[in-house]
């Protein structure tokens, strides 16, 4: 929060430096008007002398910086001097030239001075109460009047209104500074940050690199700016998809389903970028103001694509291995089933006709059938699989 206090203090210092000359001119003008229409003595022109000294002191302090203090402390010091200078003239004018105009000027002074600067509530209230007390004392001592209480109430209300205005402006300024800092911070990792107001069709660039300035030279018309960005920044193969995604006429309907969504594309440098739309505000339950963010995600996208390629290759390898396994089991099932049927048939013949010697002599021995089946498996013209390799060492031990 200290950095925002420093930023507000710098704003106050710039405001005070620029407000001294107009204030002195205003005091001189009011005095001339009083001299002309209220017949005041020329000696009252010396009322401007303290104000001249006060404003000169403020300007010299701001220009020369004679004190080795921070901008926040310098803002407090010059603000107090500025308020004192104003109150001396206003209260003095009300004392020496009492009129409805002088009282009105007092009320306006309390309203203006409390609402002029960006300060914290406690500082603003403390300074207001101090000068309000001084006004009560001086009015009571030098210009007592019958509607004194009414005047005090009016002055107090003017100061309270000024404090409320000041605090509202301070909150708005801090919020704007926070938003600007957020955009600047996000702009460090982004190529383009822009605000798109859909209703008036406006495009406000918040952050962009030098090489995109030509693309953004079309002005603040959103649709024309999008066309220039597409032409100068987006790769030709992605331009149609980019325009379709950046269609401002359909954006409110698409944003109704989600507060943000993304689109990946290649830019003119052949680098991957990510376009993101984020909803900022709504009108009639539809997105009306959006933030468009373009980020350079080339490294992340290429790693993702490489990972997807590796994953796809792994899947293809697994699928090929599974197909080989299925093919092997299918072939082995066919090649083993045929000799097994022969072996089983021979065993059944031996079992049923064990006493028929002539039939048994005409049938080949079971051992020979088994060996022939094993040799046929070893020498068949089929792709070499692990299961076939297991049978190759048996070739030298198989015989008829």
Short mmCIF file of C-alpha atoms in Angstrom, two decimals:
data_model
loop_
_atom_site.label_atom_id
_atom_site.label_comp_id
_atom_site.label_asym_id
_atom_site.label_seq_id
_atom_site.Cartn_x
_atom_site.Cartn_y
_atom_site.Cartn_z
CA UNK A 1 0.00 0.00 0.00
CA UNK A 2 2.98 2.32 0.52
CA UNK A 3 3.56 2.59 -3.24
CA UNK A 4 -0.01 3.80 -3.74
CA UNK A 5 0.41 6.37 -0.94
CA UNK A 6 3.50 7.58 -2.77
CA UNK A 7 1.60 7.77 -6.07
CA UNK A 8 -1.23 9.75 -4.45
CA UNK A 9 1.31 12.06 -2.81
CA UNK A 10 2.91 12.78 -6.19
CA UNK A 11 -0.52 13.55 -7.63
CA UNK A 12 -1.15 15.96 -4.74
CA UNK A 13 2.20 17.68 -5.27
CA UNK A 14 1.47 18.23 -8.95
CA UNK A 15 -2.00 19.53 -8.11
CA UNK A 16 -0.75 21.93 -5.45
CA UNK A 17 1.95 23.32 -7.72
CA UNK A 18 -0.57 24.05 -10.44
CA UNK A 19 -3.24 25.43 -8.05
CA UNK A 20 -1.18 28.20 -6.41
CA UNK A 21 -1.30 30.72 -9.26
CA UNK A 22 -5.07 30.31 -9.95
CA UNK A 23 -5.79 30.65 -6.22
CA UNK A 24 -3.81 33.89 -5.97
CA UNK A 25 -5.58 35.27 -9.03
CA UNK A 26 -8.95 34.29 -7.53
CA UNK A 27 -8.16 36.11 -4.27
CA UNK A 28 -7.12 39.22 -6.16
CA UNK A 29 -10.30 39.11 -8.25
CA UNK A 30 -12.52 38.72 -5.15
CA UNK A 31 -10.76 41.64 -3.46
CA UNK A 32 -11.24 43.83 -6.54
CA UNK A 33 -14.93 42.91 -6.61
CA UNK A 34 -15.24 43.76 -2.90
CA UNK A 35 -13.45 47.06 -3.40
CA UNK A 36 -15.71 47.91 -6.35
CA UNK A 37 -19.09 46.93 -4.98
CA UNK A 38 -18.68 47.05 -1.19
CA UNK A 39 -16.62 50.24 -0.87
CA UNK A 40 -13.86 48.61 1.16
CA UNK A 41 -10.74 50.63 1.89
CA UNK A 42 -7.71 50.14 -0.37
CA UNK A 43 -5.75 48.99 2.67
CA UNK A 44 -7.62 45.68 2.46
CA UNK A 45 -5.61 44.86 -0.64
CA UNK A 46 -2.83 44.04 1.80
CA UNK A 47 -4.94 40.97 2.72
CA UNK A 48 -3.47 39.33 -0.36
CA UNK A 49 0.10 39.72 0.94
CA UNK A 50 0.03 36.71 3.36
CA UNK A 51 -1.50 34.58 0.61
CA UNK A 52 1.20 35.66 -1.83
CA UNK A 53 3.89 34.71 0.67
CA UNK A 54 2.20 31.37 1.38
CA UNK A 55 1.84 30.40 -2.27
CA UNK A 56 5.42 31.47 -3.06
CA UNK A 57 6.64 29.35 -0.15
CA UNK A 58 4.75 26.33 -1.50
CA UNK A 59 6.16 26.79 -5.01
CA UNK A 60 9.73 27.22 -3.72
CA UNK A 61 9.46 24.15 -1.51
CA UNK A 62 8.17 22.07 -4.42
CA UNK A 63 10.80 23.37 -6.83
CA UNK A 64 13.89 23.44 -4.61
CA UNK A 65 13.08 20.55 -2.24
CA UNK A 66 15.10 22.09 0.63
CA UNK A 67 14.10 19.36 3.07
CA UNK A 68 15.37 15.80 2.79
CA UNK A 69 11.95 14.26 3.27
CA UNK A 70 9.85 11.83 1.30
CA UNK A 71 7.18 12.82 -1.18
CA UNK A 72 4.48 11.68 1.26
CA UNK A 73 5.77 13.98 4.03
CA UNK A 74 6.29 16.80 1.54
CA UNK A 75 2.69 16.35 0.39
CA UNK A 76 1.45 16.68 3.99
CA UNK A 77 3.56 19.81 4.57
CA UNK A 78 2.55 21.63 1.40
CA UNK A 79 -1.11 20.62 1.84
CA UNK A 80 -1.15 22.18 5.30
CA UNK A 81 0.47 25.38 3.98
CA UNK A 82 -2.01 25.52 1.10
CA UNK A 83 -4.99 25.08 3.41
CA UNK A 84 -3.68 27.64 5.90
CA UNK A 85 -3.20 30.17 3.09
CA UNK A 86 -6.72 29.64 1.84
CA UNK A 87 -8.34 29.77 5.27
CA UNK A 88 -6.47 32.96 6.27
CA UNK A 89 -7.84 34.80 3.29
CA UNK A 90 -11.38 33.38 3.47
CA UNK A 91 -11.80 33.89 7.20
CA UNK A 92 -10.19 37.35 7.03
CA UNK A 93 -12.52 38.34 4.21
CA UNK A 94 -15.50 37.13 6.21
CA UNK A 95 -14.37 39.09 9.28
CA UNK A 96 -13.55 42.41 7.60
CA UNK A 97 -16.24 42.35 4.92
CA UNK A 98 -19.15 40.38 6.41
CA UNK A 99 -21.85 39.68 3.87
CA UNK A 100 -23.82 36.82 2.38
CA UNK A 101 -21.16 36.53 -0.31
CA UNK A 102 -18.34 36.21 2.20
CA UNK A 103 -20.20 33.49 4.11
CA UNK A 104 -20.91 31.65 0.85
CA UNK A 105 -17.23 31.85 0.01
CA UNK A 106 -16.38 30.31 3.40
CA UNK A 107 -18.70 27.37 2.74
CA UNK A 108 -17.25 26.89 -0.74
CA UNK A 109 -13.73 27.03 0.66
CA UNK A 110 -14.42 24.28 3.21
CA UNK A 111 -16.09 22.21 0.48
CA UNK A 112 -13.31 22.75 -2.05
CA UNK A 113 -10.32 22.27 0.23
CA UNK A 114 -11.58 19.05 1.78
CA UNK A 115 -12.44 17.53 -1.61
CA UNK A 116 -9.42 18.77 -3.55
CA UNK A 117 -6.65 16.44 -2.39
CA UNK A 118 -6.25 12.65 -2.22
CA UNK A 119 -5.72 11.90 1.45
CA UNK A 120 -6.61 9.23 3.98
CA UNK A 121 -9.84 9.78 5.94
CA UNK A 122 -8.10 10.42 9.27
CA UNK A 123 -5.81 13.09 7.78
CA UNK A 124 -8.66 14.81 5.97
CA UNK A 125 -10.95 14.77 9.01
CA UNK A 126 -8.17 15.98 11.34
CA UNK A 127 -7.29 18.96 9.13
CA UNK A 128 -10.97 19.82 8.64
CA UNK A 129 -11.71 19.78 12.38
CA UNK A 130 -8.63 21.90 13.10
CA UNK A 131 -9.56 24.65 10.65
CA UNK A 132 -13.23 24.42 11.57
CA UNK A 133 -12.27 25.06 15.21
CA UNK A 134 -10.17 28.05 14.13
CA UNK A 135 -13.10 29.38 12.15
CA UNK A 136 -15.44 29.02 15.14
CA UNK A 137 -13.01 30.85 17.43
CA UNK A 138 -12.31 33.72 15.04
CA UNK A 139 -15.98 34.16 14.15
CA UNK A 140 -16.95 34.20 17.81
CA UNK A 141 -14.27 36.71 18.74
CA UNK A 142 -14.32 39.09 15.79
CA UNK A 143 -17.64 38.73 13.99
CA UNK A 144 -20.35 37.41 16.31
CA UNK A 145 -23.75 37.37 14.68
CA UNK A 146 -27.22 36.18 15.52
CA UNK A 147 -27.39 33.24 13.05
CA UNK A 148 -24.00 32.02 14.27
CA UNK A 149 -25.15 28.44 14.89
CA UNK A 150 -26.76 28.25 11.45
CA UNK A 151 -23.54 29.40 9.81
CA UNK A 152 -21.52 26.81 11.73
CA UNK A 153 -23.91 24.07 10.62
CA UNK A 154 -23.62 25.15 6.99
CA UNK A 155 -19.82 25.28 7.15
CA UNK A 156 -19.68 21.87 8.89
CA UNK A 157 -21.98 20.29 6.30
CA UNK A 158 -19.87 21.79 3.49
CA UNK A 159 -16.73 20.26 4.97
CA UNK A 160 -18.41 16.86 5.51
CA UNK A 161 -19.55 16.80 1.89
CA UNK A 162 -16.05 17.71 0.76
CA UNK A 163 -14.55 14.88 2.85
CA UNK A 164 -16.96 12.33 1.37
CA UNK A 165 -16.12 13.54 -2.16
CA UNK A 166 -12.40 13.37 -1.38
CA UNK A 167 -12.61 9.81 -0.06
CA UNK A 168 -14.65 8.67 -3.02
CA UNK A 169 -12.11 10.19 -5.42
CA UNK A 170 -9.25 8.66 -3.44
CA UNK A 171 -10.80 5.18 -3.62
CA UNK A 172 -11.37 5.60 -7.35
CA UNK A 173 -7.78 6.77 -7.89
CA UNK A 174 -6.36 3.87 -5.88
CA UNK A 175 -8.58 1.42 -7.77
CA UNK A 176 -7.48 2.87 -11.10
CA UNK A 177 -3.84 2.66 -10.07
CA UNK A 178 -4.35 -0.96 -9.01
CA UNK A 179 -5.95 -1.77 -12.36
CA UNK A 180 -3.19 0.02 -14.27
CA UNK A 181 -0.51 -1.80 -12.29
CA UNK A 182 -2.31 -5.09 -12.95
CA UNK A 183 -2.35 -4.35 -16.69
CA UNK A 184 1.31 -3.34 -16.62
CA UNK A 185 2.26 -6.48 -14.68
CA UNK A 186 0.30 -8.74 -16.99
CA UNK A 187 1.64 -6.82 -19.97
CA UNK A 188 5.15 -8.00 -19.07
CA UNK A 189 4.15 -11.56 -19.98
CA UNK A 190 1.76 -10.59 -22.78
CA UNK A 191 2.12 -9.33 -26.33
CA UNK A 192 -1.15 -7.41 -26.45
CA UNK A 193 -3.60 -6.27 -23.77
CA UNK A 194 -6.63 -4.36 -25.03
CA UNK A 195 -10.07 -3.32 -23.82
CA UNK A 196 -12.97 -3.82 -26.25
CA UNK A 197 -16.21 -1.93 -25.66
CA UNK A 198 -18.76 -3.75 -27.80
CA UNK A 199 -21.61 -1.23 -27.64
CA UNK A 200 -19.78 1.79 -29.14
CA UNK A 201 -17.41 -0.55 -31.06
CA UNK A 202 -14.26 0.88 -29.43
CA UNK A 203 -10.81 -0.71 -29.15
CA UNK A 204 -8.46 0.66 -26.46
CA UNK A 205 -4.87 -0.61 -26.51
CA UNK A 206 -3.41 -0.97 -23.02
CA UNK A 207 -0.18 -2.80 -23.87
CA UNK A 208 1.50 -3.66 -27.18
CA UNK A 209 5.04 -4.14 -28.56
CA UNK A 210 6.63 -1.85 -31.12
CA UNK A 211 6.14 -4.25 -34.02
CA UNK A 212 2.34 -4.17 -33.49
CA UNK A 213 1.99 -0.40 -33.69
CA UNK A 214 1.39 -0.56 -37.44
CA UNK A 215 -1.37 -3.11 -36.93
CA UNK A 216 -3.01 -0.82 -34.36
CA UNK A 217 -2.73 2.33 -36.46
CA UNK A 218 -6.33 2.04 -37.69
CA UNK A 219 -7.61 4.02 -34.71
CA UNK A 220 -10.01 3.02 -31.98
CA UNK A 221 -12.72 1.38 -34.12
CA UNK A 222 -12.81 -2.21 -32.93
CA UNK A 223 -13.76 -4.05 -36.13
CA UNK A 224 -11.21 -2.19 -38.27
CA UNK A 225 -8.51 -2.74 -35.67
CA UNK A 226 -9.24 -6.48 -35.58
CA UNK A 227 -8.86 -6.65 -39.38
CA UNK A 228 -5.50 -4.86 -39.19
CA UNK A 229 -4.28 -7.16 -36.40
CA UNK A 230 -5.28 -10.19 -38.48
CA UNK A 231 -3.56 -8.87 -41.57
CA UNK A 232 -0.28 -7.77 -39.98
CA UNK A 233 0.12 -10.13 -37.04
CA UNK A 234 -1.56 -13.49 -37.72
CA UNK A 235 -0.11 -16.21 -39.96
CA UNK A 236 -2.00 -16.66 -43.25
CA UNK A 237 -3.13 -20.20 -42.46
CA UNK A 238 -4.84 -19.05 -39.25
CA UNK A 239 -6.34 -15.74 -40.41
CA UNK A 240 -9.82 -17.10 -41.19
CA UNK A 241 -10.06 -18.95 -37.87
CA UNK A 242 -8.76 -15.87 -36.05
CA UNK A 243 -11.43 -13.63 -37.62
CA UNK A 244 -14.11 -16.18 -36.83
CA UNK A 245 -12.99 -16.37 -33.20
CA UNK A 246 -12.69 -12.55 -32.99
CA UNK A 247 -16.18 -11.98 -34.45
CA UNK A 248 -17.48 -9.08 -32.33
CA UNK A 249 -21.09 -9.69 -33.38
CA UNK A 250 -21.22 -13.16 -31.84
CA UNK A 251 -18.93 -12.52 -28.86
CA UNK A 252 -21.75 -11.59 -26.39
CA UNK A 253 -23.60 -14.86 -27.10
CA UNK A 254 -20.43 -16.91 -26.78
CA UNK A 255 -19.39 -15.11 -23.58
CA UNK A 256 -22.78 -15.92 -22.06
CA UNK A 257 -21.64 -19.54 -21.67
CA UNK A 258 -18.25 -18.77 -20.16
CA UNK A 259 -16.50 -15.76 -18.64
CA UNK A 260 -13.34 -16.50 -20.65
CA UNK A 261 -12.18 -18.71 -23.50
CA UNK A 262 -9.03 -19.18 -25.56
CA UNK A 263 -7.78 -19.60 -29.11
CA UNK A 264 -4.32 -20.75 -30.26
CA UNK A 265 -2.74 -19.54 -33.50
CA UNK A 266 0.58 -18.95 -35.23
CA UNK A 267 1.71 -15.35 -35.68
CA UNK A 268 3.77 -13.90 -38.54
CA UNK A 269 6.95 -15.10 -36.78
CA UNK A 270 5.58 -18.68 -36.83
CA UNK A 271 5.36 -18.63 -33.05
CA UNK A 272 2.41 -19.99 -31.13
CA UNK A 273 0.23 -17.38 -29.39
CA UNK A 274 -2.84 -17.61 -27.19
CA UNK A 275 -5.75 -15.17 -27.53
CA UNK A 276 -7.92 -14.93 -24.40
CA UNK A 277 -11.16 -13.01 -23.89
CA UNK A 278 -12.08 -12.06 -20.32
CA UNK A 279 -15.39 -10.45 -19.46
CA UNK A 280 -15.05 -7.13 -17.64
CA UNK A 281 -18.66 -5.86 -17.43
CA UNK A 282 -22.19 -6.70 -18.58
CA UNK A 283 -25.10 -4.71 -19.98
CA UNK A 284 -28.59 -6.24 -20.11
CA UNK A 285 -27.09 -9.57 -18.97
CA UNK A 286 -24.72 -9.65 -21.96
CA UNK A 287 -21.00 -9.04 -22.08
CA UNK A 288 -20.41 -5.45 -23.14
CA UNK A 289 -16.78 -4.76 -22.20
CA UNK A 290 -14.07 -7.39 -22.72
CA UNK A 291 -10.34 -7.61 -22.13
CA UNK A 292 -8.42 -9.24 -25.00
CA UNK A 293 -5.02 -10.69 -24.08
CA UNK A 294 -2.51 -12.15 -26.54
CA UNK A 295 0.34 -14.15 -24.97
CA UNK A 296 3.42 -15.77 -26.47
CA UNK A 297 3.04 -19.47 -25.56
CA UNK A 298 5.41 -20.88 -28.18
CA UNK A 299 7.56 -22.91 -25.78
CA UNK A 300 4.59 -24.34 -23.88
CA UNK A 301 2.64 -25.15 -27.04
CA UNK A 302 5.57 -26.88 -28.73
CA UNK A 303 6.22 -28.96 -25.61
CA UNK A 304 2.55 -29.88 -25.56
CA UNK A 305 2.58 -30.84 -29.26
CA UNK A 306 5.76 -32.90 -28.77
CA UNK A 307 4.18 -34.67 -25.80
CA UNK A 308 1.04 -35.39 -27.83
CA UNK A 309 3.20 -36.77 -30.66
CA UNK A 310 5.08 -39.05 -28.26
CA UNK A 311 1.82 -40.15 -26.71
CA UNK A 312 0.39 -40.95 -30.16
CA UNK A 313 3.52 -42.92 -31.13
CA UNK A 314 3.34 -44.87 -27.89
CA UNK A 315 -0.31 -45.65 -28.55
CA UNK A 316 0.50 -46.81 -32.10
CA UNK A 317 3.32 -49.02 -30.78
CA UNK A 318 1.00 -50.53 -28.18
CA UNK A 319 -1.66 -51.11 -30.82
CA UNK A 320 0.87 -52.77 -33.16
CA UNK A 321 2.09 -55.04 -30.33
CA UNK A 322 -1.48 -55.97 -29.49
CA UNK A 323 -2.20 -56.77 -33.17
CA UNK A 324 0.96 -58.94 -33.35
CA UNK A 325 -0.10 -60.79 -30.22
CA UNK A 326 -3.58 -61.39 -31.63
CA UNK A 327 -2.14 -62.57 -34.97
CA UNK A 328 0.34 -64.88 -33.24
CA UNK A 329 -2.30 -66.48 -31.06
CA UNK A 330 -4.56 -66.93 -34.07
CA UNK A 331 -1.82 -68.67 -36.11
CA UNK A 332 -0.65 -70.80 -33.22
CA UNK A 333 -4.18 -71.90 -32.46
CA UNK A 334 -4.64 -73.06 -36.08
CA UNK A 335 -1.21 -74.70 -36.43
CA UNK A 336 -1.38 -76.58 -33.14
CA UNK A 337 -4.98 -77.67 -33.46
CA UNK A 338 -4.39 -79.66 -36.70
CA UNK A 339 -1.57 -81.98 -35.41
CA UNK A 340 -3.31 -82.34 -32.08
CA UNK A 341 -6.39 -83.65 -33.85
CA UNK A 342 -4.19 -86.24 -35.61
CA UNK A 343 -2.51 -87.25 -32.36
CA UNK A 344 -5.84 -87.54 -30.59
CA UNK A 345 -7.19 -89.64 -33.49
CA UNK A 346 -4.20 -92.02 -33.36
CA UNK A 347 -4.56 -92.38 -29.60
CA UNK A 348 -8.24 -93.24 -29.98
CA UNK A 349 -7.38 -95.87 -32.64
CA UNK A 350 -4.82 -97.40 -30.32
CA UNK A 351 -7.33 -97.32 -27.46
CA UNK A 352 -10.23 -98.90 -29.39
CA UNK A 353 -8.28 -101.38 -31.59
CA UNK A 354 -5.48 -102.37 -29.30
CA UNK A 355 -5.99 -106.02 -30.27
CA UNK A 356 -5.94 -105.43 -34.08
CA UNK A 357 -2.27 -105.82 -34.93
CA UNK A 358 -2.73 -105.34 -38.70
CA UNK A 359 -4.49 -101.97 -38.16
CA UNK A 360 -1.94 -100.77 -35.65
CA UNK A 361 0.96 -101.57 -38.01
CA UNK A 362 -0.68 -99.51 -40.80
CA UNK A 363 -0.96 -96.40 -38.61
CA UNK A 364 2.21 -94.25 -38.12
CA UNK A 365 3.50 -94.08 -34.55
CA UNK A 366 2.35 -91.15 -32.41
CA UNK A 367 5.95 -90.12 -31.73
CA UNK A 368 6.59 -89.60 -35.46
CA UNK A 369 3.47 -87.44 -35.82
CA UNK A 370 4.48 -85.23 -32.91
CA UNK A 371 7.97 -84.70 -34.30
CA UNK A 372 6.65 -83.89 -37.76
CA UNK A 373 4.30 -81.26 -36.31
CA UNK A 374 7.13 -79.64 -34.33
CA UNK A 375 9.40 -79.51 -37.40
CA UNK A 376 6.65 -77.95 -39.50
CA UNK A 377 6.23 -75.23 -36.90
CA UNK A 378 9.95 -74.50 -36.93
CA UNK A 379 10.29 -74.26 -40.72
CA UNK A 380 7.00 -72.58 -41.67
CA UNK A 381 7.38 -69.27 -43.67
CA UNK A 382 5.88 -66.99 -41.04
CA UNK A 383 7.17 -63.80 -39.32
CA UNK A 384 9.59 -64.51 -36.54
CA UNK A 385 7.85 -64.15 -33.24
CA UNK A 386 9.13 -64.97 -29.79
CA UNK A 387 7.05 -68.16 -29.64
CA UNK A 388 8.56 -69.52 -32.88
CA UNK A 389 12.05 -68.72 -31.65
CA UNK A 390 11.45 -70.95 -28.65
CA UNK A 391 11.02 -73.97 -30.98
CA UNK A 392 14.19 -73.40 -33.02
CA UNK A 393 16.58 -75.08 -30.49
CA UNK A 394 14.52 -78.34 -30.85
CA UNK A 395 15.37 -78.79 -34.54
CA UNK A 396 18.48 -80.91 -33.84
CA UNK A 397 16.68 -83.23 -31.43
CA UNK A 398 13.63 -84.02 -33.54
CA UNK A 399 13.62 -87.24 -35.57
CA UNK A 400 11.24 -89.61 -37.34
#
